[in-house]
Amino acid sequence: RVAAVRILAARLPGGTGPLVTELREAAERLAELHLDGSGSWDRLATELREHALACRPPGGWGSGFPAGELFGPEDSEDALRRLLCGSLRDLADQAGSAGERGDLLDTAYAVLPAPAGLRELARGWRRTA
């Protein structure tokens, strides 16, 4: 059943990602697995959030977005980035080695959305460079 959840939200070799209906079904199936509070839930939730962020259409997922515990209350890139960062930090807390923990934390902080002020400052630098 875990494999079915992974397949629903996975990116296919041709580069296509899941549809919003598949994300919704993956979220529902994950809830039915009763993995709450376990490392298995954390790993699977992280994987699904990675796919939701990587495959998010430019205009968002639309009205069928599966808002809730797994993907958050709103369909925004920044919200998905914050959730994914939190998932990666949770996995870092469960890491088996300091190296693995460091790698997960590096990845977590790399996906965080840039602070709005920093983003505007960077845009200004690009225009003057």
PDB file of C-alpha atoms in Angstrom:
ATOM      1  CA  ARG A   1       0.000   0.000   0.000  1.00  0.00           C
ATOM      2  CA  VAL A   2       2.950   2.323   0.630  1.00  0.00           C
ATOM      3  CA  ALA A   3       4.151   1.648  -2.916  1.00  0.00           C
ATOM      4  CA  ALA A   4       0.735   2.635  -4.282  1.00  0.00           C
ATOM      5  CA  VAL A   5       0.986   6.007  -2.537  1.00  0.00           C
ATOM      6  CA  ARG A   6       4.479   6.556  -3.951  1.00  0.00           C
ATOM      7  CA  ILE A   7       3.380   5.670  -7.471  1.00  0.00           C
ATOM      8  CA  LEU A   8       0.392   8.030  -7.381  1.00  0.00           C
ATOM      9  CA  ALA A   9       2.513  11.089  -6.657  1.00  0.00           C
ATOM     10  CA  ALA A  10       5.703  10.136  -8.489  1.00  0.00           C
ATOM     11  CA  ARG A  11       7.310  11.872 -11.413  1.00  0.00           C
ATOM     12  CA  LEU A  12       7.402   9.629 -14.442  1.00  0.00           C
ATOM     13  CA  PRO A  13      10.590   9.033 -16.453  1.00  0.00           C
ATOM     14  CA  GLY A  14       9.253  11.209 -19.280  1.00  0.00           C
ATOM     15  CA  GLY A  15       9.293  14.172 -16.906  1.00  0.00           C
ATOM     16  CA  THR A  16       5.563  14.357 -16.277  1.00  0.00           C
ATOM     17  CA  GLY A  17       4.373  14.667 -12.737  1.00  0.00           C
ATOM     18  CA  PRO A  18       1.221  13.732 -10.896  1.00  0.00           C
ATOM     19  CA  LEU A  19      -2.146  15.289 -11.625  1.00  0.00           C
ATOM     20  CA  VAL A  20      -3.995  17.071  -8.842  1.00  0.00           C
ATOM     21  CA  THR A  21      -6.405  14.121  -8.581  1.00  0.00           C
ATOM     22  CA  GLU A  22      -3.460  11.784  -8.029  1.00  0.00           C
ATOM     23  CA  LEU A  23      -2.055  14.047  -5.300  1.00  0.00           C
ATOM     24  CA  ARG A  24      -5.449  14.039  -3.594  1.00  0.00           C
ATOM     25  CA  GLU A  25      -5.666  10.241  -3.785  1.00  0.00           C
ATOM     26  CA  ALA A  26      -2.098   9.868  -2.478  1.00  0.00           C
ATOM     27  CA  ALA A  27      -2.948  12.106   0.502  1.00  0.00           C
ATOM     28  CA  GLU A  28      -6.093  10.080   1.237  1.00  0.00           C
ATOM     29  CA  ARG A  29      -4.253   6.765   0.984  1.00  0.00           C
ATOM     30  CA  LEU A  30      -1.448   8.001   3.228  1.00  0.00           C
ATOM     31  CA  ALA A  31      -4.011   8.917   5.897  1.00  0.00           C
ATOM     32  CA  GLU A  32      -5.510   5.404   5.637  1.00  0.00           C
ATOM     33  CA  LEU A  33      -2.129   3.778   6.316  1.00  0.00           C
ATOM     34  CA  HIS A  34      -2.204   4.914   9.971  1.00  0.00           C
ATOM     35  CA  LEU A  35       1.514   5.692  10.060  1.00  0.00           C
ATOM     36  CA  ASP A  36       1.103   8.831  12.203  1.00  0.00           C
ATOM     37  CA  GLY A  37       4.034   9.558  14.472  1.00  0.00           C
ATOM     38  CA  SER A  38       6.336   7.114  12.756  1.00  0.00           C
ATOM     39  CA  GLY A  39       9.471   7.569  10.717  1.00  0.00           C
ATOM     40  CA  SER A  40       7.686   5.841   7.838  1.00  0.00           C
ATOM     41  CA  TRP A  41       5.051   8.586   7.727  1.00  0.00           C
ATOM     42  CA  ASP A  42       7.757  11.260   7.832  1.00  0.00           C
ATOM     43  CA  ARG A  43       9.668   9.706   4.929  1.00  0.00           C
ATOM     44  CA  LEU A  44       6.573   9.214   2.785  1.00  0.00           C
ATOM     45  CA  ALA A  45       5.185  12.682   3.554  1.00  0.00           C
ATOM     46  CA  THR A  46       8.545  14.208   2.618  1.00  0.00           C
ATOM     47  CA  GLU A  47       8.564  12.332  -0.676  1.00  0.00           C
ATOM     48  CA  LEU A  48       5.014  13.423  -1.532  1.00  0.00           C
ATOM     49  CA  ARG A  49       5.762  17.042  -0.631  1.00  0.00           C
ATOM     50  CA  GLU A  50       8.893  16.971  -2.808  1.00  0.00           C
ATOM     51  CA  HIS A  51       6.830  15.775  -5.761  1.00  0.00           C
ATOM     52  CA  ALA A  52       4.057  18.314  -5.114  1.00  0.00           C
ATOM     53  CA  LEU A  53       6.594  21.149  -5.108  1.00  0.00           C
ATOM     54  CA  ALA A  54       8.676  19.917  -8.051  1.00  0.00           C
ATOM     55  CA  CYS A  55       5.634  19.266 -10.248  1.00  0.00           C
ATOM     56  CA  ARG A  56       3.522  22.265  -9.202  1.00  0.00           C
ATOM     57  CA  PRO A  57       2.168  24.013 -12.306  1.00  0.00           C
ATOM     58  CA  PRO A  58       3.146  27.710 -12.647  1.00  0.00           C
ATOM     59  CA  GLY A  59      -0.387  28.833 -11.792  1.00  0.00           C
ATOM     60  CA  GLY A  60      -0.777  26.383  -8.926  1.00  0.00           C
ATOM     61  CA  TRP A  61      -2.685  23.127  -8.594  1.00  0.00           C
ATOM     62  CA  GLY A  62      -6.094  24.773  -8.868  1.00  0.00           C
ATOM     63  CA  SER A  63      -9.372  24.128  -7.111  1.00  0.00           C
ATOM     64  CA  GLY A  64      -8.697  20.409  -6.665  1.00  0.00           C
ATOM     65  CA  PHE A  65      -5.628  21.046  -4.497  1.00  0.00           C
ATOM     66  CA  PRO A  66      -5.714  18.576  -1.582  1.00  0.00           C
ATOM     67  CA  ALA A  67      -5.442  21.095   1.259  1.00  0.00           C
ATOM     68  CA  GLY A  68      -4.920  19.560   4.669  1.00  0.00           C
ATOM     69  CA  GLU A  69      -2.259  18.144   6.946  1.00  0.00           C
ATOM     70  CA  LEU A  70      -0.049  16.752   4.195  1.00  0.00           C
ATOM     71  CA  PHE A  71       0.066  19.649   1.718  1.00  0.00           C
ATOM     72  CA  GLY A  72      -0.983  22.513   3.980  1.00  0.00           C
ATOM     73  CA  PRO A  73      -3.985  24.828   3.903  1.00  0.00           C
ATOM     74  CA  GLU A  74      -3.071  26.790   0.762  1.00  0.00           C
ATOM     75  CA  ASP A  75      -1.824  26.109  -2.737  1.00  0.00           C
ATOM     76  CA  SER A  76       1.304  28.251  -2.810  1.00  0.00           C
ATOM     77  CA  GLU A  77       4.915  27.504  -3.624  1.00  0.00           C
ATOM     78  CA  ASP A  78       6.155  29.180  -0.440  1.00  0.00           C
ATOM     79  CA  ALA A  79       3.765  27.142   1.730  1.00  0.00           C
ATOM     80  CA  LEU A  80       4.909  23.886   0.097  1.00  0.00           C
ATOM     81  CA  ARG A  81       8.548  24.924   0.545  1.00  0.00           C
ATOM     82  CA  ARG A  82       8.019  25.579   4.269  1.00  0.00           C
ATOM     83  CA  LEU A  83       6.263  22.221   4.731  1.00  0.00           C
ATOM     84  CA  LEU A  84       9.005  20.385   2.849  1.00  0.00           C
ATOM     85  CA  CYS A  85      11.670  22.126   4.924  1.00  0.00           C
ATOM     86  CA  GLY A  86       9.910  20.998   8.106  1.00  0.00           C
ATOM     87  CA  SER A  87       9.686  17.430   6.815  1.00  0.00           C
ATOM     88  CA  LEU A  88      13.380  17.362   5.989  1.00  0.00           C
ATOM     89  CA  ARG A  89      14.235  18.728   9.450  1.00  0.00           C
ATOM     90  CA  ASP A  90      12.098  15.971  11.002  1.00  0.00           C
ATOM     91  CA  LEU A  91      14.030  13.397   8.983  1.00  0.00           C
ATOM     92  CA  ALA A  92      17.302  15.023  10.078  1.00  0.00           C
ATOM     93  CA  ASP A  93      16.260  14.474  13.707  1.00  0.00           C
ATOM     94  CA  GLN A  94      15.909  10.757  12.918  1.00  0.00           C
ATOM     95  CA  ALA A  95      19.189  10.481  10.990  1.00  0.00           C
ATOM     96  CA  GLY A  96      21.535   7.623  11.784  1.00  0.00           C
ATOM     97  CA  SER A  97      24.738   9.638  11.443  1.00  0.00           C
ATOM     98  CA  ALA A  98      25.992  13.191  11.753  1.00  0.00           C
ATOM     99  CA  GLY A  99      26.777  13.251   8.029  1.00  0.00           C
ATOM    100  CA  GLU A 100      23.271  12.178   7.066  1.00  0.00           C
ATOM    101  CA  ARG A 101      21.805  14.728   9.482  1.00  0.00           C
ATOM    102  CA  GLY A 102      23.932  17.485   7.988  1.00  0.00           C
ATOM    103  CA  ASP A 103      22.938  16.556   4.435  1.00  0.00           C
ATOM    104  CA  LEU A 104      19.246  16.581   5.336  1.00  0.00           C
ATOM    105  CA  LEU A 105      19.549  19.936   7.100  1.00  0.00           C
ATOM    106  CA  ASP A 106      21.409  21.419   4.127  1.00  0.00           C
ATOM    107  CA  THR A 107      18.620  20.246   1.845  1.00  0.00           C
ATOM    108  CA  ALA A 108      15.966  21.554   4.239  1.00  0.00           C
ATOM    109  CA  TYR A 109      17.402  25.047   4.310  1.00  0.00           C
ATOM    110  CA  ALA A 110      17.994  25.043   0.543  1.00  0.00           C
ATOM    111  CA  VAL A 111      14.266  24.596  -0.154  1.00  0.00           C
ATOM    112  CA  LEU A 112      13.119  27.378   2.165  1.00  0.00           C
ATOM    113  CA  PRO A 113      11.589  30.325   0.330  1.00  0.00           C
ATOM    114  CA  ALA A 114      13.846  33.370   0.227  1.00  0.00           C
ATOM    115  CA  PRO A 115      12.708  36.151   2.568  1.00  0.00           C
ATOM    116  CA  ALA A 116      10.759  38.751   0.599  1.00  0.00           C
ATOM    117  CA  GLY A 117      13.210  41.551   1.400  1.00  0.00           C
ATOM    118  CA  LEU A 118      16.158  39.461   0.276  1.00  0.00           C
ATOM    119  CA  ARG A 119      14.361  38.505  -2.921  1.00  0.00           C
ATOM    120  CA  GLU A 120      13.743  42.165  -3.791  1.00  0.00           C
ATOM    121  CA  LEU A 121      17.331  43.075  -2.941  1.00  0.00           C
ATOM    122  CA  ALA A 122      18.627  40.312  -5.230  1.00  0.00           C
ATOM    123  CA  ARG A 123      16.401  41.533  -8.074  1.00  0.00           C
ATOM    124  CA  GLY A 124      17.816  45.028  -7.649  1.00  0.00           C
ATOM    125  CA  TRP A 125      21.384  43.723  -7.788  1.00  0.00           C
ATOM    126  CA  ARG A 126      20.671  41.811 -10.985  1.00  0.00           C
ATOM    127  CA  ARG A 127      19.310  44.942 -12.656  1.00  0.00           C
ATOM    128  CA  THR A 128      22.388  47.002 -11.795  1.00  0.00           C
ATOM    129  CA  ALA A 129      24.950  44.311 -12.594  1.00  0.00           C
TER     130      ALA A 129
END
